[in-house]
Amino acid sequence: MDDKADNPGVAVFPPLLFLVALIAMLALRYVWPLAIGGRPLTIVLGIVLAALAIAIIAWGRSTMLRGGTNVNPTLPTTAIITSGPFGFTRNPLYIGLMGLLLGIGLLFDTWWAVIALVASFPILHYGVVLREETYLERKFGESYRSYRASVRRYL
C-alpha cells in the first residue's frame, strides 16, 4: 500500500466535528435556549454522561496507544485493536464524543445538543466511520472482517 494512501481519507477530523457541533449548540442556546427543563436532574445527568464519555474516550485512546496504533484517523492504522472498549464497540472514541456532546447539552439544559448530534452524526458516519471501515478492510482483510462480524459498530 502506498504510504500516501495509507489512511482512511476521513472527510473531517472527528474532534473538529465535535468542536463545531459544540460551538453551534452553545451559540444556538444563547439565541434560543430550547430548555429541556427538569433542573437539577439535567445537571446531574449531564455530569454523569460527560464523565462517562470522557472515561470511554480516555480508555479507548490509551488502549489504542498500548496496542501500538495511531489514534489520529489521518495517520496509518498499524494494528486492529480488539481489547478494552473495542471488545464491545468498534468506535468507542466516537461514541464518547457524541456522549460528551449530549452530556454538555444536559449541563446547559438545552435540546440543541440533540439537534447538534442528529446533524453531526451523518457526517461522522458517512464521512469518517464508513471510510475507516473500507480502509481497514482493504488493509487488514480477513482479520478486520472477522472483528467487524463479532463487534458492533456503535452500541
PDB file of C-alpha atoms in Angstrom:
ATOM      1  CA  MET A   1       0.000   0.000   0.000  1.00  0.00           C
ATOM      2  CA  ASP A   2       1.357   3.448  -0.950  1.00  0.00           C
ATOM      3  CA  ASP A   3       2.312   5.384   2.207  1.00  0.00           C
ATOM      4  CA  LYS A   4       0.461   8.477   0.972  1.00  0.00           C
ATOM      5  CA  ALA A   5      -2.746   6.439   0.652  1.00  0.00           C
ATOM      6  CA  ASP A   6      -2.221   4.578   3.942  1.00  0.00           C
ATOM      7  CA  ASN A   7      -5.010   6.315   5.828  1.00  0.00           C
ATOM      8  CA  PRO A   8      -8.802   6.229   5.615  1.00  0.00           C
ATOM      9  CA  GLY A   9      -9.158   9.639   3.975  1.00  0.00           C
ATOM     10  CA  VAL A  10     -11.701  10.872   6.508  1.00  0.00           C
ATOM     11  CA  ALA A  11     -13.815  13.840   5.377  1.00  0.00           C
ATOM     12  CA  VAL A  12     -13.434  15.665   8.688  1.00  0.00           C
ATOM     13  CA  PHE A  13     -11.197  15.313  11.734  1.00  0.00           C
ATOM     14  CA  PRO A  14     -13.634  13.900  14.368  1.00  0.00           C
ATOM     15  CA  PRO A  15     -12.603  16.172  17.278  1.00  0.00           C
ATOM     16  CA  LEU A  16     -13.110  19.163  14.973  1.00  0.00           C
ATOM     17  CA  LEU A  17     -16.610  17.926  14.091  1.00  0.00           C
ATOM     18  CA  PHE A  18     -17.352  17.631  17.815  1.00  0.00           C
ATOM     19  CA  LEU A  19     -15.996  21.121  18.478  1.00  0.00           C
ATOM     20  CA  VAL A  20     -18.070  22.676  15.675  1.00  0.00           C
ATOM     21  CA  ALA A  21     -21.210  20.887  16.932  1.00  0.00           C
ATOM     22  CA  LEU A  22     -20.482  22.045  20.488  1.00  0.00           C
ATOM     23  CA  ILE A  23     -19.941  25.664  19.458  1.00  0.00           C
ATOM     24  CA  ALA A  24     -23.081  25.629  17.306  1.00  0.00           C
ATOM     25  CA  MET A  25     -25.073  24.118  20.185  1.00  0.00           C
ATOM     26  CA  LEU A  26     -23.901  26.759  22.646  1.00  0.00           C
ATOM     27  CA  ALA A  27     -24.391  29.632  20.196  1.00  0.00           C
ATOM     28  CA  LEU A  28     -27.909  28.500  19.333  1.00  0.00           C
ATOM     29  CA  ARG A  29     -28.688  28.051  23.016  1.00  0.00           C
ATOM     30  CA  TYR A  30     -27.660  31.649  23.606  1.00  0.00           C
ATOM     31  CA  VAL A  31     -30.038  32.866  20.855  1.00  0.00           C
ATOM     32  CA  TRP A  32     -32.903  30.460  21.570  1.00  0.00           C
ATOM     33  CA  PRO A  33     -32.439  28.341  24.733  1.00  0.00           C
ATOM     34  CA  LEU A  34     -34.822  25.427  23.958  1.00  0.00           C
ATOM     35  CA  ALA A  35     -34.653  24.365  27.606  1.00  0.00           C
ATOM     36  CA  ILE A  36     -35.168  20.728  28.490  1.00  0.00           C
ATOM     37  CA  GLY A  37     -36.362  21.645  31.971  1.00  0.00           C
ATOM     38  CA  GLY A  38     -36.027  19.360  34.929  1.00  0.00           C
ATOM     39  CA  ARG A  39     -33.108  21.028  36.646  1.00  0.00           C
ATOM     40  CA  PRO A  40     -31.295  19.899  38.818  1.00  0.00           C
ATOM     41  CA  LEU A  41     -31.781  16.422  37.286  1.00  0.00           C
ATOM     42  CA  THR A  42     -30.399  17.581  33.932  1.00  0.00           C
ATOM     43  CA  ILE A  43     -27.259  18.836  35.683  1.00  0.00           C
ATOM     44  CA  VAL A  44     -26.711  15.527  37.465  1.00  0.00           C
ATOM     45  CA  LEU A  45     -27.374  13.512  34.297  1.00  0.00           C
ATOM     46  CA  GLY A  46     -25.129  15.835  32.302  1.00  0.00           C
ATOM     47  CA  ILE A  47     -22.253  15.407  34.745  1.00  0.00           C
ATOM     48  CA  VAL A  48     -22.663  11.621  34.788  1.00  0.00           C
ATOM     49  CA  LEU A  49     -22.907  11.339  30.990  1.00  0.00           C
ATOM     50  CA  ALA A  50     -19.985  13.720  30.379  1.00  0.00           C
ATOM     51  CA  ALA A  51     -17.793  11.884  32.917  1.00  0.00           C
ATOM     52  CA  LEU A  52     -18.681   8.503  31.411  1.00  0.00           C
ATOM     53  CA  ALA A  53     -17.980   9.815  27.904  1.00  0.00           C
ATOM     54  CA  ILE A  54     -14.588  11.212  28.925  1.00  0.00           C
ATOM     55  CA  ALA A  55     -13.729   7.901  30.598  1.00  0.00           C
ATOM     56  CA  ILE A  56     -14.641   5.947  27.437  1.00  0.00           C
ATOM     57  CA  ILE A  57     -12.581   8.304  25.271  1.00  0.00           C
ATOM     58  CA  ALA A  58      -9.577   8.032  27.606  1.00  0.00           C
ATOM     59  CA  TRP A  59      -9.909   4.236  27.826  1.00  0.00           C
ATOM     60  CA  GLY A  60     -10.177   3.888  24.050  1.00  0.00           C
ATOM     61  CA  ARG A  61      -7.272   6.228  23.396  1.00  0.00           C
ATOM     62  CA  SER A  62      -4.981   4.508  25.908  1.00  0.00           C
ATOM     63  CA  THR A  63      -5.959   1.091  24.525  1.00  0.00           C
ATOM     64  CA  MET A  64      -5.028   2.214  21.017  1.00  0.00           C
ATOM     65  CA  LEU A  65      -1.703   3.627  22.169  1.00  0.00           C
ATOM     66  CA  ARG A  66      -0.879   0.444  24.120  1.00  0.00           C
ATOM     67  CA  GLY A  67      -1.788  -1.551  21.015  1.00  0.00           C
ATOM     68  CA  GLY A  68       0.758   0.411  19.026  1.00  0.00           C
ATOM     69  CA  THR A  69      -1.538   2.120  16.544  1.00  0.00           C
ATOM     70  CA  ASN A  70      -2.248   5.742  15.735  1.00  0.00           C
ATOM     71  CA  VAL A  71      -5.225   7.431  17.381  1.00  0.00           C
ATOM     72  CA  ASN A  72      -5.345  10.158  14.729  1.00  0.00           C
ATOM     73  CA  PRO A  73      -7.513   8.886  11.825  1.00  0.00           C
ATOM     74  CA  THR A  74      -5.472  10.852   9.285  1.00  0.00           C
ATOM     75  CA  LEU A  75      -2.453   8.635  10.035  1.00  0.00           C
ATOM     76  CA  PRO A  76      -1.969   4.956   9.136  1.00  0.00           C
ATOM     77  CA  THR A  77      -3.568   2.294  11.292  1.00  0.00           C
ATOM     78  CA  THR A  78      -0.888  -0.213  12.240  1.00  0.00           C
ATOM     79  CA  ALA A  79      -2.995  -2.778  14.147  1.00  0.00           C
ATOM     80  CA  ILE A  80      -6.585  -3.831  14.706  1.00  0.00           C
ATOM     81  CA  ILE A  81      -7.336  -3.217  18.380  1.00  0.00           C
ATOM     82  CA  THR A  82      -9.865  -5.641  19.872  1.00  0.00           C
ATOM     83  CA  SER A  83      -9.298  -5.249  23.604  1.00  0.00           C
ATOM     84  CA  GLY A  84     -10.662  -2.760  26.110  1.00  0.00           C
ATOM     85  CA  PRO A  85     -13.693  -0.844  24.858  1.00  0.00           C
ATOM     86  CA  PHE A  86     -13.020  -2.162  21.344  1.00  0.00           C
ATOM     87  CA  GLY A  87     -14.300  -5.511  22.595  1.00  0.00           C
ATOM     88  CA  PHE A  88     -17.881  -4.196  22.695  1.00  0.00           C
ATOM     89  CA  THR A  89     -17.863  -1.379  20.118  1.00  0.00           C
ATOM     90  CA  ARG A  90     -15.657  -0.640  17.126  1.00  0.00           C
ATOM     91  CA  ASN A  91     -15.932   3.115  17.700  1.00  0.00           C
ATOM     92  CA  PRO A  92     -15.608   3.952  21.405  1.00  0.00           C
ATOM     93  CA  LEU A  93     -13.915   7.305  20.816  1.00  0.00           C
ATOM     94  CA  TYR A  94     -16.731   8.498  18.557  1.00  0.00           C
ATOM     95  CA  ILE A  95     -19.385   7.204  20.943  1.00  0.00           C
ATOM     96  CA  GLY A  96     -17.544   9.077  23.677  1.00  0.00           C
ATOM     97  CA  LEU A  97     -17.501  12.318  21.685  1.00  0.00           C
ATOM     98  CA  MET A  98     -21.214  12.098  20.966  1.00  0.00           C
ATOM     99  CA  GLY A  99     -21.939  11.234  24.608  1.00  0.00           C
ATOM    100  CA  LEU A 100     -19.861  14.203  25.705  1.00  0.00           C
ATOM    101  CA  LEU A 101     -21.848  16.480  23.405  1.00  0.00           C
ATOM    102  CA  LEU A 102     -25.102  15.233  24.924  1.00  0.00           C
ATOM    103  CA  GLY A 103     -23.716  15.484  28.462  1.00  0.00           C
ATOM    104  CA  ILE A 104     -22.685  19.085  27.927  1.00  0.00           C
ATOM    105  CA  GLY A 105     -26.100  19.776  26.415  1.00  0.00           C
ATOM    106  CA  LEU A 106     -27.751  18.412  29.553  1.00  0.00           C
ATOM    107  CA  LEU A 107     -25.487  20.569  31.711  1.00  0.00           C
ATOM    108  CA  PHE A 108     -26.582  23.599  29.707  1.00  0.00           C
ATOM    109  CA  ASP A 109     -30.213  22.405  29.766  1.00  0.00           C
ATOM    110  CA  THR A 110     -30.778  22.601  26.019  1.00  0.00           C
ATOM    111  CA  TRP A 111     -32.361  20.463  23.328  1.00  0.00           C
ATOM    112  CA  TRP A 112     -29.810  21.929  20.912  1.00  0.00           C
ATOM    113  CA  ALA A 113     -27.451  19.111  21.947  1.00  0.00           C
ATOM    114  CA  VAL A 114     -29.815  16.531  20.482  1.00  0.00           C
ATOM    115  CA  ILE A 115     -30.220  18.621  17.343  1.00  0.00           C
ATOM    116  CA  ALA A 116     -26.439  19.044  17.045  1.00  0.00           C
ATOM    117  CA  LEU A 117     -25.986  15.298  17.477  1.00  0.00           C
ATOM    118  CA  VAL A 118     -28.601  14.471  14.844  1.00  0.00           C
ATOM    119  CA  ALA A 119     -26.998  16.989  12.461  1.00  0.00           C
ATOM    120  CA  SER A 120     -23.408  15.856  13.001  1.00  0.00           C
ATOM    121  CA  PHE A 121     -23.928  12.090  13.202  1.00  0.00           C
ATOM    122  CA  PRO A 122     -24.405  11.555   9.433  1.00  0.00           C
ATOM    123  CA  ILE A 123     -21.153  13.447   8.808  1.00  0.00           C
ATOM    124  CA  LEU A 124     -19.373  11.231  11.325  1.00  0.00           C
ATOM    125  CA  HIS A 125     -20.952   8.044   9.994  1.00  0.00           C
ATOM    126  CA  TYR A 126     -20.541   8.635   6.256  1.00  0.00           C
ATOM    127  CA  GLY A 127     -17.500  10.900   6.268  1.00  0.00           C
ATOM    128  CA  VAL A 128     -15.441   9.099   8.901  1.00  0.00           C
ATOM    129  CA  VAL A 129     -16.662   5.681  10.091  1.00  0.00           C
ATOM    130  CA  LEU A 130     -17.569   4.143   6.720  1.00  0.00           C
ATOM    131  CA  ARG A 131     -14.324   5.435   5.200  1.00  0.00           C
ATOM    132  CA  GLU A 132     -12.354   3.946   8.091  1.00  0.00           C
ATOM    133  CA  GLU A 133     -14.135   0.613   7.672  1.00  0.00           C
ATOM    134  CA  THR A 134     -13.349   0.491   3.948  1.00  0.00           C
ATOM    135  CA  TYR A 135      -9.718   1.352   4.661  1.00  0.00           C
ATOM    136  CA  LEU A 136      -9.368  -1.232   7.451  1.00  0.00           C
ATOM    137  CA  GLU A 137     -10.911  -3.977   5.326  1.00  0.00           C
ATOM    138  CA  ARG A 138      -8.593  -3.101   2.427  1.00  0.00           C
ATOM    139  CA  LYS A 139      -5.540  -3.024   4.694  1.00  0.00           C
ATOM    140  CA  PHE A 140      -6.219  -5.930   7.087  1.00  0.00           C
ATOM    141  CA  GLY A 141      -8.573  -8.134   5.065  1.00  0.00           C
ATOM    142  CA  GLU A 142      -9.993 -11.172   6.828  1.00  0.00           C
ATOM    143  CA  SER A 143      -8.760 -10.233  10.297  1.00  0.00           C
ATOM    144  CA  TYR A 144     -10.765  -6.985  10.126  1.00  0.00           C
ATOM    145  CA  ARG A 145     -13.812  -8.703   8.565  1.00  0.00           C
ATOM    146  CA  SER A 146     -13.773 -11.213  11.413  1.00  0.00           C
ATOM    147  CA  TYR A 147     -13.539  -8.446  14.024  1.00  0.00           C
ATOM    148  CA  ARG A 148     -16.293  -6.458  12.296  1.00  0.00           C
ATOM    149  CA  ALA A 149     -18.560  -9.502  12.293  1.00  0.00           C
ATOM    150  CA  SER A 150     -18.118 -10.040  16.037  1.00  0.00           C
ATOM    151  CA  VAL A 151     -18.265  -6.469  17.434  1.00  0.00           C
ATOM    152  CA  ARG A 152     -20.973  -3.856  16.891  1.00  0.00           C
ATOM    153  CA  ARG A 153     -20.198  -0.645  15.061  1.00  0.00           C
ATOM    154  CA  TYR A 154     -21.721   1.585  17.740  1.00  0.00           C
ATOM    155  CA  LEU A 155     -23.759   0.340  20.692  1.00  0.00           C
TER     156      LEU A 155
END
